[in-house]
Coordinates of C-alpha atoms and ligand atoms in Angstrom, one line a residue:
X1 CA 4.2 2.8 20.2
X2 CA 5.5 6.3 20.5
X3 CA 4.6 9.5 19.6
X4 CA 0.5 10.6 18.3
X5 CA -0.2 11.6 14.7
X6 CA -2.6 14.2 14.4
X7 CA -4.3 14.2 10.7
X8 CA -5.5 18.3 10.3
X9 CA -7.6 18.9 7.1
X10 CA -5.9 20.8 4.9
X11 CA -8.9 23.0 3.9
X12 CA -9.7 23.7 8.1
X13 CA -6.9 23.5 10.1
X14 CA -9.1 23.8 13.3
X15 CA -10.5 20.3 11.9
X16 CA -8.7 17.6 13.2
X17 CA -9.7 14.3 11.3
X18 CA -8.0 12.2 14.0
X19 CA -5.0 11.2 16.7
X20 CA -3.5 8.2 15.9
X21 CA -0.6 5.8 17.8
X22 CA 3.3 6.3 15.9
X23 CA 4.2 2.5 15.3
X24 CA 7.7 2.3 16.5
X25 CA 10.0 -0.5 15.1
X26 CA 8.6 -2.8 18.1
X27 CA 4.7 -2.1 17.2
X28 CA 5.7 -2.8 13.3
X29 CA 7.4 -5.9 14.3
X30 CA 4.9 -7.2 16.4
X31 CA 2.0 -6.4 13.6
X32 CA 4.5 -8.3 11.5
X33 CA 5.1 -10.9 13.9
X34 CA 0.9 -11.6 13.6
X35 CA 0.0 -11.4 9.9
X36 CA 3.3 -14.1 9.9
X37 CA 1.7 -16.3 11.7
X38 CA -2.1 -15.5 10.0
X39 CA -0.5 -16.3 7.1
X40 CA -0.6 -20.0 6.5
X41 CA -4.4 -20.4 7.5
X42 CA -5.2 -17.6 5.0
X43 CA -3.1 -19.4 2.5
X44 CA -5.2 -23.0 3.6
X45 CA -8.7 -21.1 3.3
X46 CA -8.4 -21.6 -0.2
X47 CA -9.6 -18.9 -3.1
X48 CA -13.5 -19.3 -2.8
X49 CA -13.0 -18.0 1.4
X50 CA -11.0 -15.7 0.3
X51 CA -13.3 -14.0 -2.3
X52 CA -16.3 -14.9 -0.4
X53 CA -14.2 -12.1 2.5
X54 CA -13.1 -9.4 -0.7
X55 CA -16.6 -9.7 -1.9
X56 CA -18.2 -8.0 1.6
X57 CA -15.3 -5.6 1.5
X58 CA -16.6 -4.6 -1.7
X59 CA -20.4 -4.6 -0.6
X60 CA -19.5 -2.2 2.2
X61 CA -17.5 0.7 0.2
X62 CA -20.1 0.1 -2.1
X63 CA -23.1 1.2 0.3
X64 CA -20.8 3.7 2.5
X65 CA -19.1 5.3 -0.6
X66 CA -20.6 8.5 0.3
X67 CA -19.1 8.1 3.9
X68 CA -15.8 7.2 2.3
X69 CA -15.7 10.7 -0.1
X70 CA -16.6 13.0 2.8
X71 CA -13.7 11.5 4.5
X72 CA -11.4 11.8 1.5
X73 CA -12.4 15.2 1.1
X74 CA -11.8 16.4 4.1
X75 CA -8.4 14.8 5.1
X76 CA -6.5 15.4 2.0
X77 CA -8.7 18.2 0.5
X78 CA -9.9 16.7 -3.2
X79 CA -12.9 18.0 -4.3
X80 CA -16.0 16.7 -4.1
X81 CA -16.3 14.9 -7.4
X82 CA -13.1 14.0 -7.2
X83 CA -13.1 12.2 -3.8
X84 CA -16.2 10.5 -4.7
X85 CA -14.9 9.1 -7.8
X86 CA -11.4 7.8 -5.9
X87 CA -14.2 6.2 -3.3
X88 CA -16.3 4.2 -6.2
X89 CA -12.8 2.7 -7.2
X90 CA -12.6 0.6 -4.5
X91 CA -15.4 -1.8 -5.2
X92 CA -14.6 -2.1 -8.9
X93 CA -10.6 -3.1 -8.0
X94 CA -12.2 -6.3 -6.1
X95 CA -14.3 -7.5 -8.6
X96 CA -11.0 -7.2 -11.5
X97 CA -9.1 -8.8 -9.7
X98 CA -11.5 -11.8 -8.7
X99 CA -12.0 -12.3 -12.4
X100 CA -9.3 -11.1 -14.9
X101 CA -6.7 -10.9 -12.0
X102 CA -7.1 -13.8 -10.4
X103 CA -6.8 -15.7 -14.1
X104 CA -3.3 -14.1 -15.0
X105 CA -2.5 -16.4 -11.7
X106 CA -4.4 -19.8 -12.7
X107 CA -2.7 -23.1 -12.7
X108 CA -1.3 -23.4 -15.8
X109 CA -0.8 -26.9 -18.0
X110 CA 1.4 -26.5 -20.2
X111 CA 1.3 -29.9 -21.7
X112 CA 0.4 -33.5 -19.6
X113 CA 3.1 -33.8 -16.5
X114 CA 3.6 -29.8 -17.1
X115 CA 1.9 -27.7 -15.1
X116 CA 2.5 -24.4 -13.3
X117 CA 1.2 -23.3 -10.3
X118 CA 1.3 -19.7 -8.4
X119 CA 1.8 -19.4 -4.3
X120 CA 1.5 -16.0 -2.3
X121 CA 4.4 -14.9 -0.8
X122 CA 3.8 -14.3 2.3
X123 CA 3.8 -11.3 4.3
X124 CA 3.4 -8.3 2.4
X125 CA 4.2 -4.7 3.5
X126 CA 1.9 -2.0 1.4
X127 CA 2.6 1.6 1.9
X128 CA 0.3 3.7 0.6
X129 CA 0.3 7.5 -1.1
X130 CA -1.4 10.9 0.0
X131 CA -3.0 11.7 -3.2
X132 CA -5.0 8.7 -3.8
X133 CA -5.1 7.1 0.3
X134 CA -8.0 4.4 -0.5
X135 CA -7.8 3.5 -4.4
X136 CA -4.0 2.9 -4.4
X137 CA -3.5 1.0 -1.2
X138 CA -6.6 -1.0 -2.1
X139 CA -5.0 -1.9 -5.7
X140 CA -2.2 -3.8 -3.6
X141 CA -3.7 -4.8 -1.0
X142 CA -7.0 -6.6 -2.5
X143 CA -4.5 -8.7 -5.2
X144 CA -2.6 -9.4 -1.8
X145 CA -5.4 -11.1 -0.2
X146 CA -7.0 -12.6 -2.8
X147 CA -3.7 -14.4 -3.5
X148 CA -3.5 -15.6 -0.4
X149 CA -0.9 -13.6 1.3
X150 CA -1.6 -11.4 5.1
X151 CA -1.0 -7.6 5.0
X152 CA 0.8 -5.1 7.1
X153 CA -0.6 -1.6 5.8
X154 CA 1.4 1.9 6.5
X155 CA -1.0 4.6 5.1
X156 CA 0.1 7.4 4.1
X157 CA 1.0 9.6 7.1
X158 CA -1.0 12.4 5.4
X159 CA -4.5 10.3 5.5
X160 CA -4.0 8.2 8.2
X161 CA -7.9 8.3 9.2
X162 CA -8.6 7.1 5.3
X163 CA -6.0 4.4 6.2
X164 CA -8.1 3.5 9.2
X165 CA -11.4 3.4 7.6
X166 CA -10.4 0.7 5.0
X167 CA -9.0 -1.3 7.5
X168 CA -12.2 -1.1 9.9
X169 CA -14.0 -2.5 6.7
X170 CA -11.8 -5.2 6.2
X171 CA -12.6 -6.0 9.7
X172 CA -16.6 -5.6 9.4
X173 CA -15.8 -7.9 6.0
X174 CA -14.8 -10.7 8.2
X175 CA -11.5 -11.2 7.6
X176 CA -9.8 -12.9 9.8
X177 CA -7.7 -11.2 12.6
X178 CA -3.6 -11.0 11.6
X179 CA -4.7 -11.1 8.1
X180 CA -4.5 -7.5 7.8
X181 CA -2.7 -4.8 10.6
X182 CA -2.6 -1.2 10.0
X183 CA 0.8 0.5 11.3
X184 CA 0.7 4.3 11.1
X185 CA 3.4 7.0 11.3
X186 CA 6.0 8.6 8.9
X187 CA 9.0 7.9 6.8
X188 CA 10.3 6.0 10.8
X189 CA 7.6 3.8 10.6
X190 CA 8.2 3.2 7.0
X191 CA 11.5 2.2 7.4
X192 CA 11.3 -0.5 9.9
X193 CA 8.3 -1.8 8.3
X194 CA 10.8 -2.2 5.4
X195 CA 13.5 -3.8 7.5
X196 CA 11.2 -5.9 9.3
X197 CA 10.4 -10.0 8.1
X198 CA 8.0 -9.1 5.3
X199 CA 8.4 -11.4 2.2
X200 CA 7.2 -8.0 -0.1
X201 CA 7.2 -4.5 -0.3
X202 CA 4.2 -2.8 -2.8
X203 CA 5.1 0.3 -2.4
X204 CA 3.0 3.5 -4.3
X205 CA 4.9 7.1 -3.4
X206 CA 7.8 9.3 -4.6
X207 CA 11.0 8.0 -6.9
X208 CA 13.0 9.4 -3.7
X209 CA 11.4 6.7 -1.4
X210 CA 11.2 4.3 -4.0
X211 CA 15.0 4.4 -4.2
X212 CA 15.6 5.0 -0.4
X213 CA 13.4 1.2 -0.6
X214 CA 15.4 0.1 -2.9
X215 CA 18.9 0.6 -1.1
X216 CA 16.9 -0.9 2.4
X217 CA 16.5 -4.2 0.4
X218 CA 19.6 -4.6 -1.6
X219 CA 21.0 -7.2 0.9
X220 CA 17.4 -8.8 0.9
X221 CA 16.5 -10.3 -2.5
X222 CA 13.7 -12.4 -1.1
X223 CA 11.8 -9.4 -0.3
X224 CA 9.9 -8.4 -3.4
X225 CA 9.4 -4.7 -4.5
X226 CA 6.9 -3.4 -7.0
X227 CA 7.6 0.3 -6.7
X228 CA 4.3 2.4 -8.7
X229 CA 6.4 5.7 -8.3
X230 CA 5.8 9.5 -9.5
X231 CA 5.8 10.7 -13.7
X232 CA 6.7 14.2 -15.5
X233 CA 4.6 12.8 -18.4
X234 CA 4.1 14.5 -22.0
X235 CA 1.2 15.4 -24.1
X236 CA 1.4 15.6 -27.7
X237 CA -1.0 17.9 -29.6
X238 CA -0.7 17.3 -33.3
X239 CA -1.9 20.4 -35.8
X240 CA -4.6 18.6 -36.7
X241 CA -5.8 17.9 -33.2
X242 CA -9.6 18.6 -32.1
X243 CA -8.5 21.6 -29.8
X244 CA -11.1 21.8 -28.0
X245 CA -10.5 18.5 -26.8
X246 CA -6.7 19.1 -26.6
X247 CA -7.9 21.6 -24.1
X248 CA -10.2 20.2 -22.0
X249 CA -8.1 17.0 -21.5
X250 CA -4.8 18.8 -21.3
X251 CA -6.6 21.2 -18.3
X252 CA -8.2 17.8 -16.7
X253 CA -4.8 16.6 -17.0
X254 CA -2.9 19.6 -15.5
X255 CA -5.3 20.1 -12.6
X256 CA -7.4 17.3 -10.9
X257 CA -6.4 16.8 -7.7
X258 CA -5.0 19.8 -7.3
X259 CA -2.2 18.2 -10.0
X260 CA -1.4 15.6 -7.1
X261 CA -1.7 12.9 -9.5
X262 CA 1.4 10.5 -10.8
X263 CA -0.1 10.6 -14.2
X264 CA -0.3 14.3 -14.2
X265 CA 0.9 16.5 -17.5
X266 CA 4.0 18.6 -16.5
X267 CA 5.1 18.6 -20.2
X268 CA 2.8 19.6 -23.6
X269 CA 4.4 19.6 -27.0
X270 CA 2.8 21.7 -29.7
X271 CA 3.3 21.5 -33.1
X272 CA 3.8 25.0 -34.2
X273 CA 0.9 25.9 -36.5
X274 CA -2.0 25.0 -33.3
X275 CA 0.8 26.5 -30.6
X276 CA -0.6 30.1 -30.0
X277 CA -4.3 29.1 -30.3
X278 CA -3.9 26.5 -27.9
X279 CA -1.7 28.5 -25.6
X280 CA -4.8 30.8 -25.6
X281 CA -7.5 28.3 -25.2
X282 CA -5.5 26.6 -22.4
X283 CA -4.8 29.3 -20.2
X284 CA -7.8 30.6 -20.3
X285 CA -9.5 27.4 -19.1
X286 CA -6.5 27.3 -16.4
X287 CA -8.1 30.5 -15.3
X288 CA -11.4 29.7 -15.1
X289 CA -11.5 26.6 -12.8
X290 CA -13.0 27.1 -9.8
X291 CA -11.2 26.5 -6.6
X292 CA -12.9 26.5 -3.2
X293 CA -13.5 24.2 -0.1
X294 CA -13.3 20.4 -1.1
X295 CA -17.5 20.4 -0.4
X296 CA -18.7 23.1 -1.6
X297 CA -21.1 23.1 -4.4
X298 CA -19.1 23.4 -7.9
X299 CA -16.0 23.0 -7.0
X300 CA -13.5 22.0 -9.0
X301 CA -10.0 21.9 -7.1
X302 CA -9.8 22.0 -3.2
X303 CA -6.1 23.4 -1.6
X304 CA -3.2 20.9 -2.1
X305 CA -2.7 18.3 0.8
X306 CA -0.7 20.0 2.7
X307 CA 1.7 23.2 3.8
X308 CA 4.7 20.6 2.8
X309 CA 3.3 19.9 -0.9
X310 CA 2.7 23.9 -1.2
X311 CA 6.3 25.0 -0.4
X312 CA 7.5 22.1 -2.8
X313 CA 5.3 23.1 -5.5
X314 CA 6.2 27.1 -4.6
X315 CA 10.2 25.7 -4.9
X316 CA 9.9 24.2 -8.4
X317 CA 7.5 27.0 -9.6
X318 CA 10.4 29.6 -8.5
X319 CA 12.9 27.6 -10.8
X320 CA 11.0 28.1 -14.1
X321 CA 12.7 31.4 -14.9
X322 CA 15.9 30.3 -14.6
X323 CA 15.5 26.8 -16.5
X324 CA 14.4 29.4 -19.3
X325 CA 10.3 29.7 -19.5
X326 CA 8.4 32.6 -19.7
X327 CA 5.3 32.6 -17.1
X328 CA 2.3 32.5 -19.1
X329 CA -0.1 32.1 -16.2
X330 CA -0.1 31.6 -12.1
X331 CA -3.6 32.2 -10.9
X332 CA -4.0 33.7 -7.5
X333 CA -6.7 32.3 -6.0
X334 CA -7.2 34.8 -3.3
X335 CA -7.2 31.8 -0.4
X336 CA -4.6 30.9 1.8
X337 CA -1.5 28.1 1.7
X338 CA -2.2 25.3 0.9
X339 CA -4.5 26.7 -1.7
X340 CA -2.9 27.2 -4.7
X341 CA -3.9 28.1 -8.7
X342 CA -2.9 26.9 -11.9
X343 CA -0.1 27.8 -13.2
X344 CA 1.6 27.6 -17.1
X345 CA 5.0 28.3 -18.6
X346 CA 6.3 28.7 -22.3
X347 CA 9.4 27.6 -23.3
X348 CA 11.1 28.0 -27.1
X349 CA 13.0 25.1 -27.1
X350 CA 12.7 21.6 -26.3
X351 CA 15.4 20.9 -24.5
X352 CA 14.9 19.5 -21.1
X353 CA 18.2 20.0 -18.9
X354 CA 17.0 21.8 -16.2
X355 CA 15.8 20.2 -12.8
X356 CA 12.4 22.5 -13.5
X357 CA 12.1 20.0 -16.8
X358 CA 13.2 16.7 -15.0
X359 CA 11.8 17.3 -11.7
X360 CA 8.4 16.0 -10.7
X361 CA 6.6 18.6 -9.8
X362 CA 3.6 17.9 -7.8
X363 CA 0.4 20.6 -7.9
X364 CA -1.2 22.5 -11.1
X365 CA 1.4 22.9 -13.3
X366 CA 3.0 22.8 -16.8
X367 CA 5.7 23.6 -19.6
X368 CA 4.4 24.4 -23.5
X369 CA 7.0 23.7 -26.0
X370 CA 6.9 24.1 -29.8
X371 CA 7.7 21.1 -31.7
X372 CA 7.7 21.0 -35.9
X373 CA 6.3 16.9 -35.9
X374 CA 5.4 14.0 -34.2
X375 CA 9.3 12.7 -34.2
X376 CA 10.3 15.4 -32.1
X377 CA 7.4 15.2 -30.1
X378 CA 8.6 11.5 -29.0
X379 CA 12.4 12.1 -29.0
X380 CA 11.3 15.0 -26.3
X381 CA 8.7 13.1 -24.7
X382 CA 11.1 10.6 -24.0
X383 CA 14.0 13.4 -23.0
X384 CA 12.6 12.3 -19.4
X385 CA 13.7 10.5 -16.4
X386 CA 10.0 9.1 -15.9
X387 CA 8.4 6.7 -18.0
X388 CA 4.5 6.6 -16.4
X389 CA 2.6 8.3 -18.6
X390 CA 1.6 10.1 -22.2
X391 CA -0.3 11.1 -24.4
X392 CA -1.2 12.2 -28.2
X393 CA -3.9 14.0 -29.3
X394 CA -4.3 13.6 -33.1
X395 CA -7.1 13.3 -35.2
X396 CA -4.4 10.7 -37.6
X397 CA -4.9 6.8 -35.9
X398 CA -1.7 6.2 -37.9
X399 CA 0.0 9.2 -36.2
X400 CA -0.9 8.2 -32.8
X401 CA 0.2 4.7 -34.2
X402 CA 3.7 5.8 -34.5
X403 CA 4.0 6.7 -31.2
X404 CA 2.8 3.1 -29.4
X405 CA 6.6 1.5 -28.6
X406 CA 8.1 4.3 -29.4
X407 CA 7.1 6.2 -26.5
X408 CA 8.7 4.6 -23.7
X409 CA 5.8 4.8 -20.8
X410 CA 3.4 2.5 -19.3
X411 CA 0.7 4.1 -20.1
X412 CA 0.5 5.7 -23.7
X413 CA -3.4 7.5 -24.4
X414 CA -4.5 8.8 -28.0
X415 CA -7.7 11.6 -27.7
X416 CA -7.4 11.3 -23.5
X417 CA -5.4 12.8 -21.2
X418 CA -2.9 11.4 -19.1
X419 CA -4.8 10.9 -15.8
X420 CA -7.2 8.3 -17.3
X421 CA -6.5 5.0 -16.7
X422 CA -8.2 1.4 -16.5
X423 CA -8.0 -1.0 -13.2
X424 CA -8.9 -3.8 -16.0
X425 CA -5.1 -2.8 -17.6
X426 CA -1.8 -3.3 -16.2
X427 CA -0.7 0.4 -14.9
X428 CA 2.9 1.2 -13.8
X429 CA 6.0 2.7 -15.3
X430 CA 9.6 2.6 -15.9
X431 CA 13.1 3.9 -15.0
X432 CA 11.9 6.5 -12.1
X433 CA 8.5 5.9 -12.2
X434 CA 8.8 2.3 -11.5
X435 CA 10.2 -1.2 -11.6
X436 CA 8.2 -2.5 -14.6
X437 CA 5.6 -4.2 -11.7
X438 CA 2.8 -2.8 -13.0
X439 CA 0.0 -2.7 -10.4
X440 CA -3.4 -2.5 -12.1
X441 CA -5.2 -6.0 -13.5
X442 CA -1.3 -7.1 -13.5
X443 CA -1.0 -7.1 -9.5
X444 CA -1.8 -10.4 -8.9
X445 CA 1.5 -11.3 -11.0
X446 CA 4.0 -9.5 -8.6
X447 CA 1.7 -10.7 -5.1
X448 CA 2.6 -14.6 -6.0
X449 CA 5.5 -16.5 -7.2
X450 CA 5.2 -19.5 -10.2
X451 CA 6.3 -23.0 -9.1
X452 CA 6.9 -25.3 -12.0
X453 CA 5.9 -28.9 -11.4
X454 CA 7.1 -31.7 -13.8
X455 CA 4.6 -34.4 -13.2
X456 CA 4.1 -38.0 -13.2
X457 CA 1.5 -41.3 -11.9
X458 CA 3.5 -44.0 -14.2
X459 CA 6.3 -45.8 -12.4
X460 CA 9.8 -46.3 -13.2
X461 CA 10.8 -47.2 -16.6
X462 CA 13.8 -48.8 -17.5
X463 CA 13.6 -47.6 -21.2
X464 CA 13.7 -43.7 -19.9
X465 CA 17.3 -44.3 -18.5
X466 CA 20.3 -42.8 -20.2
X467 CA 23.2 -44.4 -21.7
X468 CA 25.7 -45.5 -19.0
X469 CA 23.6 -45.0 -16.3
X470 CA 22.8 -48.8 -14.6
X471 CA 19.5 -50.3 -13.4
X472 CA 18.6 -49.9 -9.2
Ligands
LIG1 P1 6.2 9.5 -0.4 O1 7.2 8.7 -1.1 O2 6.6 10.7 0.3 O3 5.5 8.6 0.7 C1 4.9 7.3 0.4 C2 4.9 6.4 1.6 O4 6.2 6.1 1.9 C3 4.3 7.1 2.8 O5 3.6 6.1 3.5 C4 5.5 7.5 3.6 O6 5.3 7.6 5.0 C5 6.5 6.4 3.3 N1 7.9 6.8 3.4 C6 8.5 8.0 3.2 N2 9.8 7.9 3.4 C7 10.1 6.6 3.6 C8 11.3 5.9 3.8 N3 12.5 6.4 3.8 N4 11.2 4.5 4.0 C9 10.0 3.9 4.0 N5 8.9 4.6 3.8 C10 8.9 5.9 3.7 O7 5.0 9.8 -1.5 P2 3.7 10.7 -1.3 O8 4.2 12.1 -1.2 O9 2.8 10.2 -0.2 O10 3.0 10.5 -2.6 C11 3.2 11.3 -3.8 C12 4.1 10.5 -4.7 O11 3.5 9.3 -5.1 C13 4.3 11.2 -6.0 O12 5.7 11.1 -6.4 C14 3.4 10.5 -7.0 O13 3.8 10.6 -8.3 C15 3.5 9.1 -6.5 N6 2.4 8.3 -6.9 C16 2.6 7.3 -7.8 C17 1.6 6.5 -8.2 C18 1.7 5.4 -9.2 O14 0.8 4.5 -9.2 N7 2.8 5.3 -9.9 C19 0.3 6.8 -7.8 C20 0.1 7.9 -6.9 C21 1.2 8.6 -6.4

């Protein structure tokens, strides 16, 4: 071990949440080096153990989900309701994936003598994000177990006390030790865990790690990677949207979690005869949202999660001018970094060339454009790098229709924004947002491997023998 990580809450930075031991590549390799060896008597315990173990877990974060959002709150700064609603995720995620997830995996007969059969891989390295620091890690790391593969987790070095508290449940859960290790530290950390002997690598975080990931493994095929990575995703409003609803999703979608959300809206495109009333509407529900400390009553967006995310966001807010926008709105909260407001920008065109336009940009912000229909809505929707998430807002089932396949996204809504999403449905993206692993119900596919078994009792038969081929 070298080094301490100190975890200061972003809305308090006299409030340390908690000192932590830097896993150097030694301590990674030696947690690696255990859940190897936990592995096969996990794998042996057989699928009824194991749930009876993923059932506790969920029984606990059930009863101390209050715990769980106070600790959310106050390590990466979401708001109240928010935190509390990334804690009651966690007990949910086990019980889909002991029932639909763990049937995507089921022996499979195809015919008599056919029959396929799924085996965890192995060792598994999860790494988990700052913006959701219990749901996401939890939505690898419970279709891990349950399929029979050990763990090494590397929390986010952000919420490294959230990271903690899961795997102090785990332990309280029973699980048996080696079956899951915690390593904490940074991107150093990270990196060994990557180049250590894991079978896997579920990795949730940025496109820029997800390809720094990607370039660590190229020499490693047998390491699997299911990269959930980060969206600039598109709304559609149609002129004959319900604008009210436009607006309240479109805000929801702009601004929960401080915008620290891979689903969030960056990019809104507004058919021309709803554009000024929605521009309106919008902005003036931007301004209105109340911002404060994480737990105080009301609240609706703590401070981002760090002094890093703020001078990101501040850097990609500074380019809007020069990729062509005109600011409609940046509301100044009146608190300090890493607080920040919402912020909107107008632009007359749709073209997206500029790095502001094919960027993720992380925190409460997004781009109007004009569009005259639905077909330049998608061509521009899909004038993206990303490919996580969209969404349409039409009263016209047969307009929203038109989009499903054309949009090129794993996640397409109609009449929602594009934060929601189900833990019953696959979730994940394409091209920078991800590897087409989606997480989600689907995790269990990407935490085993199929083995195909050709199968037979009878005994030899001269008759099955080919042409040419003599007799033993
Ligand atoms: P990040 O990529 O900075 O970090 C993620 C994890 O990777 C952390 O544990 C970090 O320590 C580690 N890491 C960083 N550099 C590394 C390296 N070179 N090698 C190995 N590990 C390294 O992401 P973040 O800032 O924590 O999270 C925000 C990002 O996550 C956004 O891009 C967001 O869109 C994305 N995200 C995606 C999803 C999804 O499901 N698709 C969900 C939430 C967040």
């Amino acid at each position: 071990m070298t080094g301490k990580l100190e975890s200061v809450s972003p809305s308090d930075p006299s409030d340390v949440v908690g000192r932590f031991a830097v896993a150097d590549a030694a301590a990674v390799a030696e947690a690696v080096a255990s859940a190897r060896s936990a592995f096969p008597g996990w794998r042996d315990a057989g699928t009824a153990a194991r749930g009876a173990v993923l059932e506790r877990f969920a029984r606990a974060v059930d009863e101390r989900a209050d715990e769980l959002t106070l600790l959310i709150a106050r390590e990466v700064g979401k708001a109240r309701w928010d935190a509390a609603s990334e804690a009651r995720l966690l007990a949910p995620k086990i019980a889909v994936t002991l029932g639909d997830g763990m049937q995507l995996v089921r022996e499979y007969q195809a015919t008599p003598g056919q029959r396929a059969t799924y085996r965890p891989r192995g060792v598994l390295a999860v790494y988990g994000p700052f913006n959701f620091p219990a749901h996401l890690p939890n939505g690898h790391i419970a279709p891990a177990l349950a399929t029979g593969n050990t763990v090494v987790f590397k929390p986010s070095e952000v919420a490294p006390a959230v990271g903690a508290w899961m795997a102090e449940q785990w332990r309280d859960a029973g699980l048996p030790e080696g079956v899951l290790e915690v390593v904490q530290g940074g991107p150093d950390t990270g990196r060994a865990l990557a180049a250590a002997d894991v079978d896997g690598i579920l990795f949730t975080g940025s496109y820029a790690t997800g390809r720094a990931l990607t370039l660590a493994t190229i020499d490693a095929p047998q390491k699997i990677l299911a990269l959930e990575l980060g969206g600039s995703n598109a709304m559609i409003v149609c002129a004959d949207a319900d604008l009210d609803l436009a607006v309240s999703e479109a805000a929801l979608s702009i601004a929960a979690t401080t915008g620290q959300r891979c689903t969030a809206v960056r990019r809104i495109f507004v058919e021309r005869p709803v554009r000024e009333r929605f521009q309106e509407k919008l902005a003036a529900v931007l301004a209105g949202l109340r911002v404060g400390a994480p737990l105080d009553e009301g609240v609706f967006m703590g401070p981002l999660a760090s002094l890093d995310a703020h001078a990101r966001l501040s850097r990609m807010r500074d380019l809007a001018a020069a990729a062509g926008g005109e600011r409609v709105l940046l509301v100044d909260t009146g608190r300090p970094p890493p607080y920040t407001g919402a912020g909107l920008v107008r632009f007359e065109s749709t073209a997206q060339r500029h790095p502001y336009q094919r960027e993720e940009i992380f925190g409460p912000e997004a781009a109007l454009y004009p569009v005259d229909d639905i077909d330049e809505a998608i061509a521009a929707a899909n004038d993206s790098d990303y490919g996580l998430a969209a969404s349409v807002i039409t009263r016209s089932r047969a307009r929203y229709e038109r989009c499903i396949g054309r949009i090129r996204t794993g996640v397409l809504n109609w009449n929602k924004g594009t934060i929601g999403a189900s833990g019953r449905l696959p979730f994940g993206g394409s091209a920078r947002s991800g590897n087409d692993r989606p997480a989600g119900v689907t995790a269990t596919l990407y935490c085993t491997a199929p083995q195909a078994h050709l199968e037979s009792e009878a005994g030899f038969d001269p008759g099955a023998l080919p042409p040419g081929m003599p007799r033993p």
